[in-house]
Coordinates of C-alpha atoms and ligand atoms in Angstrom, one line a residue:
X12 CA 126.5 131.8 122.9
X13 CA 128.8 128.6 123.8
X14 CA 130.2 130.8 126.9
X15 CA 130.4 127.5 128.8
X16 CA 132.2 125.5 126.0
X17 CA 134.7 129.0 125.5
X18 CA 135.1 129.4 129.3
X19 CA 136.7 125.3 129.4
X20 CA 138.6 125.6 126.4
X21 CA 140.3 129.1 127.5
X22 CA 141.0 127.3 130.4
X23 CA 142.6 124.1 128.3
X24 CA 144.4 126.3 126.3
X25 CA 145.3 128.5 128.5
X26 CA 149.1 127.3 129.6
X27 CA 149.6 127.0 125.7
X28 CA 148.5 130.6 125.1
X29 CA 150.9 131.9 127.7
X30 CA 154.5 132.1 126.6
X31 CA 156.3 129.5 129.3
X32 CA 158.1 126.4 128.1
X33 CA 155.7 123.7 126.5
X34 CA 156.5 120.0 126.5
X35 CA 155.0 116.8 125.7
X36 CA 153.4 116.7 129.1
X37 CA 151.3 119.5 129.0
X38 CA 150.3 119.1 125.5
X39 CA 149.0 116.0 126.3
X40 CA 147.3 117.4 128.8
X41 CA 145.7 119.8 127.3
X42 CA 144.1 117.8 125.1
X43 CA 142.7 115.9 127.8
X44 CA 141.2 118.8 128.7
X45 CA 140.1 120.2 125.4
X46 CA 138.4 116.4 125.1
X47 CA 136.8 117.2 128.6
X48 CA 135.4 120.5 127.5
X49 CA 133.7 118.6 124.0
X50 CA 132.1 116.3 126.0
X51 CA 131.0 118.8 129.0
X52 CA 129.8 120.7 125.8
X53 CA 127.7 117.3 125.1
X54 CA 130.1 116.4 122.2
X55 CA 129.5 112.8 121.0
X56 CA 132.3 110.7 122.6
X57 CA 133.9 109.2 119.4
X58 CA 133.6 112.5 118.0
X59 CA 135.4 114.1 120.6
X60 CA 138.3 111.9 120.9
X61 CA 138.9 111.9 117.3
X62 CA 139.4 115.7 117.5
X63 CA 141.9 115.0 120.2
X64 CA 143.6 112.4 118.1
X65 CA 144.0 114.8 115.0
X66 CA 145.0 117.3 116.8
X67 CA 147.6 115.7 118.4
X68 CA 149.1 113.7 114.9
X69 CA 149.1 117.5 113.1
X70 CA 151.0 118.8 116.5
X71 CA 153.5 116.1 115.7
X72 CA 153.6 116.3 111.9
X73 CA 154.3 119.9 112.8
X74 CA 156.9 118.9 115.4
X75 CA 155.0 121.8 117.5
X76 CA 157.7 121.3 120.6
X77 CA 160.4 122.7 118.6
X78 CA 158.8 125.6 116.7
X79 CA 159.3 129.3 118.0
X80 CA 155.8 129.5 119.3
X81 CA 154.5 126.1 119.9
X82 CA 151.5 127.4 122.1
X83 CA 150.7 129.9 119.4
X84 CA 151.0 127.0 116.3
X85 CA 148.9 124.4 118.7
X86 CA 146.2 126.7 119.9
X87 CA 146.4 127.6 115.4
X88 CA 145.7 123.8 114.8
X89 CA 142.6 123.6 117.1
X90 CA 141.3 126.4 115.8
X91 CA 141.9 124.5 112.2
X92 CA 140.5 121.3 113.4
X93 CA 137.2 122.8 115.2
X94 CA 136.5 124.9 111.9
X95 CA 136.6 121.6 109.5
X96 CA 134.6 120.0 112.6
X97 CA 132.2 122.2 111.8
X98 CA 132.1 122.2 107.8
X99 CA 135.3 124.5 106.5
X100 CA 133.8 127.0 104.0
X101 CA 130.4 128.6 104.3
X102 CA 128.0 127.1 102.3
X103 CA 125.3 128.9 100.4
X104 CA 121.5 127.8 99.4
X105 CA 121.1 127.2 95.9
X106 CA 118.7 129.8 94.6
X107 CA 119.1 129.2 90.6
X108 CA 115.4 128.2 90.3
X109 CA 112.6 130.0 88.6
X110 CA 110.8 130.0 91.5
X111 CA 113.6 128.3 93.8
X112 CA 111.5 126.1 96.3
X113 CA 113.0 125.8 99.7
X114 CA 111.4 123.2 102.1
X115 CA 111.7 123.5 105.5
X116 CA 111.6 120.4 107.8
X117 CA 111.5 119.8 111.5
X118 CA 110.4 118.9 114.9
X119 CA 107.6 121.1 116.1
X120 CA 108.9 123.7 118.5
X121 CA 112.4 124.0 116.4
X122 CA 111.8 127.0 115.2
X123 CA 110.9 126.2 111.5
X124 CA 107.7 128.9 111.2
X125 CA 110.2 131.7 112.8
X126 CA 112.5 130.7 110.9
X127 CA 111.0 130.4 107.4
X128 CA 109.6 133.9 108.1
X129 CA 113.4 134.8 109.1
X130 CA 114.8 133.3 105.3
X131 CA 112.2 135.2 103.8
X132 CA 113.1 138.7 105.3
X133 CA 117.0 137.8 104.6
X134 CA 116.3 137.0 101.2
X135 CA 113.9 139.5 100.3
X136 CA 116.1 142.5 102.0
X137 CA 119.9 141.0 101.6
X138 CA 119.4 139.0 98.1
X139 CA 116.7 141.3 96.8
X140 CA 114.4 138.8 96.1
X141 CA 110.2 138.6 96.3
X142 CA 110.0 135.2 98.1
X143 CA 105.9 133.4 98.9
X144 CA 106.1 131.6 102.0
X145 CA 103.5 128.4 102.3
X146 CA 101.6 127.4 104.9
X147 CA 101.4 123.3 104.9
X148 CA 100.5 122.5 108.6
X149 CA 97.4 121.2 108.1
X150 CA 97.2 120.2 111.7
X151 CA 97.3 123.3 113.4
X152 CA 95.6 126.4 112.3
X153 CA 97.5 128.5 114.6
X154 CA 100.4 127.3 112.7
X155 CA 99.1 129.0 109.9
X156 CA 98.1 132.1 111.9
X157 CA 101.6 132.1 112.9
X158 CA 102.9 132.3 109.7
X159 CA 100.7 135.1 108.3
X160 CA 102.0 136.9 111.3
X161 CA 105.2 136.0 110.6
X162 CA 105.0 137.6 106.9
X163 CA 103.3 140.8 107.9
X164 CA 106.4 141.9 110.3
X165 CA 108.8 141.7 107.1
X166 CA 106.2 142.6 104.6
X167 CA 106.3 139.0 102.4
X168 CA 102.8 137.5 101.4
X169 CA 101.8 134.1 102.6
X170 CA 99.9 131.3 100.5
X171 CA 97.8 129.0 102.9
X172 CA 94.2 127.2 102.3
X173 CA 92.9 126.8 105.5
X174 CA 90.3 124.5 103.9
X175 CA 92.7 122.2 102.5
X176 CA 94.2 119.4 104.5
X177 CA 96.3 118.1 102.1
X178 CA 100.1 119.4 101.9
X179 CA 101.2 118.6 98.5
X180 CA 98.1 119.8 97.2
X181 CA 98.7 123.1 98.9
X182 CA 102.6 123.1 98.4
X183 CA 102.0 122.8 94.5
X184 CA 99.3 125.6 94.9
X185 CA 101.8 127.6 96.4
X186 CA 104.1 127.4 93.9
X187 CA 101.7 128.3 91.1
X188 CA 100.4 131.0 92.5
X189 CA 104.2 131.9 93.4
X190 CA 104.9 131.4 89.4
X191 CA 101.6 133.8 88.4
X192 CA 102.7 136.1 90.5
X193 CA 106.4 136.7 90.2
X194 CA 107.8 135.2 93.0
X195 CA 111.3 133.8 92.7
X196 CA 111.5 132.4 95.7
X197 CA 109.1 129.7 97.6
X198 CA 109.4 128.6 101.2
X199 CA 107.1 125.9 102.1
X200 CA 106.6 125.6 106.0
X201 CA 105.6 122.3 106.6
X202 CA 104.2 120.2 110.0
X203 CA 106.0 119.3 112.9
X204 CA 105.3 117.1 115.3
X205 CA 106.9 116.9 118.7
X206 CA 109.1 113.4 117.9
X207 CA 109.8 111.7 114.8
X208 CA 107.3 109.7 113.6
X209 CA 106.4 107.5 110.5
X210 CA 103.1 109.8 110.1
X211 CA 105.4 112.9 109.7
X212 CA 108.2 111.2 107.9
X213 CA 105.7 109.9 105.3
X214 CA 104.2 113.4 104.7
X215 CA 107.1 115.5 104.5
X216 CA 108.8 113.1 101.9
X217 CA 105.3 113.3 100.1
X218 CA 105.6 116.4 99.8
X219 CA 109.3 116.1 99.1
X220 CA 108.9 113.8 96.3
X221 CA 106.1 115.8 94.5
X222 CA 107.5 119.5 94.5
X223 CA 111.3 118.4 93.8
X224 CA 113.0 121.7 95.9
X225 CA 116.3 123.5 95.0
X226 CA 116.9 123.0 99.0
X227 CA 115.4 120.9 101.7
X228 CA 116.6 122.9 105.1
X229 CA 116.1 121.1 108.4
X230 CA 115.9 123.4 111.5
X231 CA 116.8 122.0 114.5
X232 CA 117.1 123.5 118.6
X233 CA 120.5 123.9 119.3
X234 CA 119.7 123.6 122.7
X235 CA 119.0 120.1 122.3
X236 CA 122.7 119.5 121.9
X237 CA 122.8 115.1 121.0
X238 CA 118.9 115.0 120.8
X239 CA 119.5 117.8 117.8
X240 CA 122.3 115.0 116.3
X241 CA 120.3 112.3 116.6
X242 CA 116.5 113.8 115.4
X243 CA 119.1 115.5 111.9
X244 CA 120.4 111.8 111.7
X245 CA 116.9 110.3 111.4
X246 CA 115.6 113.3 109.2
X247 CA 118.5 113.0 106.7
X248 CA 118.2 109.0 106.6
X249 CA 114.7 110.3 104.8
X250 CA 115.2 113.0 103.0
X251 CA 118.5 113.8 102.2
X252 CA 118.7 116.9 103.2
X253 CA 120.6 119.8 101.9
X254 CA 122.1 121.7 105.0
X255 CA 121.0 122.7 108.6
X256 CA 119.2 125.5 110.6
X257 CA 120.7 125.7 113.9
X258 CA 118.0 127.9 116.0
X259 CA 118.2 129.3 119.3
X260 CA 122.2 129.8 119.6
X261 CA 121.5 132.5 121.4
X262 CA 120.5 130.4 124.1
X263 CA 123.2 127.6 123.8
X264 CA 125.8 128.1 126.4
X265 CA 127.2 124.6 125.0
X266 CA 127.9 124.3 121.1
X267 CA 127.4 120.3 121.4
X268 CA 124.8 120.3 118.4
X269 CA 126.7 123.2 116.1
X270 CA 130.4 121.4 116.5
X271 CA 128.7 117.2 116.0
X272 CA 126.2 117.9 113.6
X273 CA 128.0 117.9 110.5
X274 CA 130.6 115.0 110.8
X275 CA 127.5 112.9 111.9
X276 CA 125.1 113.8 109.0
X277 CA 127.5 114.9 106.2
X278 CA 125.6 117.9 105.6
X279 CA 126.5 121.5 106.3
X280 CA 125.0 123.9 108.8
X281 CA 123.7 127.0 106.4
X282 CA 122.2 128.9 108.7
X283 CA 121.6 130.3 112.3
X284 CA 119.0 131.8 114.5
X285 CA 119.8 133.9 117.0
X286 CA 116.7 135.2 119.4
X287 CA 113.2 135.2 118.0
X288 CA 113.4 138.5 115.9
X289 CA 113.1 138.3 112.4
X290 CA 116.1 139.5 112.0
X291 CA 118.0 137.6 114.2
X292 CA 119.4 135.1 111.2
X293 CA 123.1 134.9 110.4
X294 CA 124.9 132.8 107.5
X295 CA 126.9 130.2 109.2
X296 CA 130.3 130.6 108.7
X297 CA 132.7 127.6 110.7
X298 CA 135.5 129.8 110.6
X299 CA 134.2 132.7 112.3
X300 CA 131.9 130.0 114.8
X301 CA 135.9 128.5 115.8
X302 CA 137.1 132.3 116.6
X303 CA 134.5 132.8 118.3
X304 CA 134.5 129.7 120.5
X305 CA 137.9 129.9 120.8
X306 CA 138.4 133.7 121.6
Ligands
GDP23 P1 108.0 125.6 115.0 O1 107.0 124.8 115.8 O2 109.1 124.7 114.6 O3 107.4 126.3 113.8 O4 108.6 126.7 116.0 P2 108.3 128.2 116.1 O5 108.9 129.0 114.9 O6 106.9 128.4 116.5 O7 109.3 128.6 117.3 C1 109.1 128.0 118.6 C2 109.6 129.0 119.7 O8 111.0 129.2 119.6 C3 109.0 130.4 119.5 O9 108.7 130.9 120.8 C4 110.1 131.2 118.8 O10 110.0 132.6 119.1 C5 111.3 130.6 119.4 N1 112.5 130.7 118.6 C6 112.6 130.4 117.3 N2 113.9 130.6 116.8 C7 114.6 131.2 117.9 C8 115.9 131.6 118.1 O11 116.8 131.6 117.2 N3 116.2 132.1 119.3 C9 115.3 132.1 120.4 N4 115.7 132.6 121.5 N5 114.1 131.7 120.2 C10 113.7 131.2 119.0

C-alpha cells in the first residue's frame, strides 16, 4: 500500500531524519521534494502546494531551525499536516436507527457489491449486529447473484426481487421485510454504471430521497487516484454523502485518492478495502494511514 508515495517521502525526509545540521536551505528543499512526491503520488496540484505552504508557516511558527531536534519536530509536523489532510479523527457510521439503512453508491466496478457484503460481515461479527443486505441492480442479474454469493460466505441473508425492476420499490421492500424480521441493520446495494451519468444520478437519488438512510457511503477505486476525486466530487454534488469507501488499497502503490479526497469533498473516508476477501475491510483511521505512509 502507497510503497511508491513512502519510498519518495523517506527519501524527502530523509536529510531531516538524520541528525546533521538543518538550515533554511534544505528545508526548503525538502519541501520541494515532499511537493514532488504528492504530485508523483497524483496529488491534485493546488492541494499539494498548499501542504507545502502549511508545512512550511508551522515550521516557522515553530522556529524549527533552532529547536534541539529540528528534523525530528519537522518530519512531527508533516506527519500532523498529512493526518488533517486526510480527515484528523476516525469517523464512525451512524448506526442509531431501528433498522439503520446504509446506501451504498458507486461507479460499477468500485467495489460496492464486495464491499457491502464486507460491512455486513464487519458489522454482524465486530458490532454484533443482524444486518439484510438489498439487492437494487435491476440491470444486471448477476449483480444480484453476486450479492447472494456475497452473503452466503459471511452467513447474512439477502433481500432481492429478481422480478422487480424498480429500486425504490425493492429498497422499501427490503427494509420491511428487514423490520418483520429483526434486522437492525439494512444495506441497500444499488446500480452502477461504468461513468456518471444522469440515468444513474437520477436513480440513486430516487432512491435516496424515498428511503431517507442513517448513511449514504460512496465506494470509490483507490486506484483511480484524481479520476476517484473527481467521480466523489460529482457524486457528493448529488447526494451529499456521508463518508467514503476507499477499495482496493491493497493495490495502490500511490495514496493520490486516500490523501485528496477529503479536502476536495468535505467528507470523511470511513472505511477501507483491502483485497477482495470479506474480511479484508479496515476502519479508516488518518492517523495510523500518516504513520504508515510516513514510516
Ligand atoms: P461493483 O461493480 O462496484 O459492485 O464491484 P465489485 O464488488 O463486483 O468488485 C469489482 C472487482 O473488484 C471484483 O473483482 C472484486 O473482487 C474486486 N475488489 C473489490 N474490493 C477490492 C479490494 O479492496 N481489493 C482488491 N484487490 N480487489 C477488490
Amino acid at each position: 500500500m502507497f510503497d511508491n508515495l513512502s519510498e519518495k517521502l523517506d527519501k524527502a525526509l530523509h536529510v531531516l531524519k538524520g541528525h546533521g545540521q538543518i538550515t533554511e536551505i534544505n528545508v526548503a528543499e525538502t519541501l520541494k521534494e515532499v511537493r514532488r512526491a504528492l504530485l508523483d503520488a497524483d496529488v491534485n496540484f493546488k492541494i499539494a502546494k498548499d501542504f507545502t505552504n502549511k508545512v512550511k508557516e508551522k515550521a516557522l511558527g515553530q522556529n524549527v531551525l533552532t529547536t534541539l531536534q529540528p528534523g525530528q519536530l519537522m518530519v512531527k509536523i508533516v506527519k500532523d499536516e498529512l493526518t488533517g489532510l486526510m480527515g484528523g479523527d476516525a469517523e464512525g457510521i451512524d448506526l442509531s436507527g431501528n433498522p439503520s439503512v446504509i446506501l451504498m453508491s458507486g461507479l460499477q466496478g468500485s467495489g460496492k457489491t464486495t464491499f457491502s457484503g464486507k460491512l455486513a460481515g464487519f458489522l454482524k461479527n465486530k458490532k454484533s449486529k443482524t444486518p439484510l443486505l438489498v439487492a437494487c441492480d435491476v440491470y444486471r442479474p448477476a449483480a444480484i447473484d453476486q450479492l447472494h454469493v456475497v452473503g452466503e460466505q459471511i452467513g447474512v441473508e439477502v433481500y432481492s426481487d429478481r422480478g422487480n425492476n424498480d429500486p425504490v420499490a425493492i429498497a422499501k421492500a427490503g427494509i420491511q421485510h428487514a423490520k418483520a424480521n429483526g434486522h437492525n441493520v439494512v444495506i441497500v446495494d444499488t446500480a452502477g454504471r461504468l461513468a456518471v451519468d444522469e440515468e444513474m444520478m437520477v436513480e440513486i437519488s430516487n432512491v435516496h430521497r424515498a428511503i431517507r438512510p442513517q448513511e449514504t457511503l460512496f465506494v470509490v477505486d483507490a486506484m483511480t487516484g484524481q479520476d476517484a476525486v473527481n467521480t466523489a466530487k460529482a457524486f457528493n454534488d448529488r447526494l451529499d454523502f456521508d463518508g467514503v469507501v476507499l477499495t482496493k488499497l491493497d493495490g495502490d502503490t500511490r495514496g493520490g485518492a486516500a490523501i485528496s479526497i477529503k479536502s476536495v469533498v468535505h467528507k470523511p473516508i470511513k472505511f477501507i478495502g483491502t483485497g477482495e476477501k470479506m474480511d479484508a475491510i479496515d476502519v479508516f483511521h488518518p492517523s495510523r494511514m500518516a504513520d504508515r505512509i510516513l514510516g
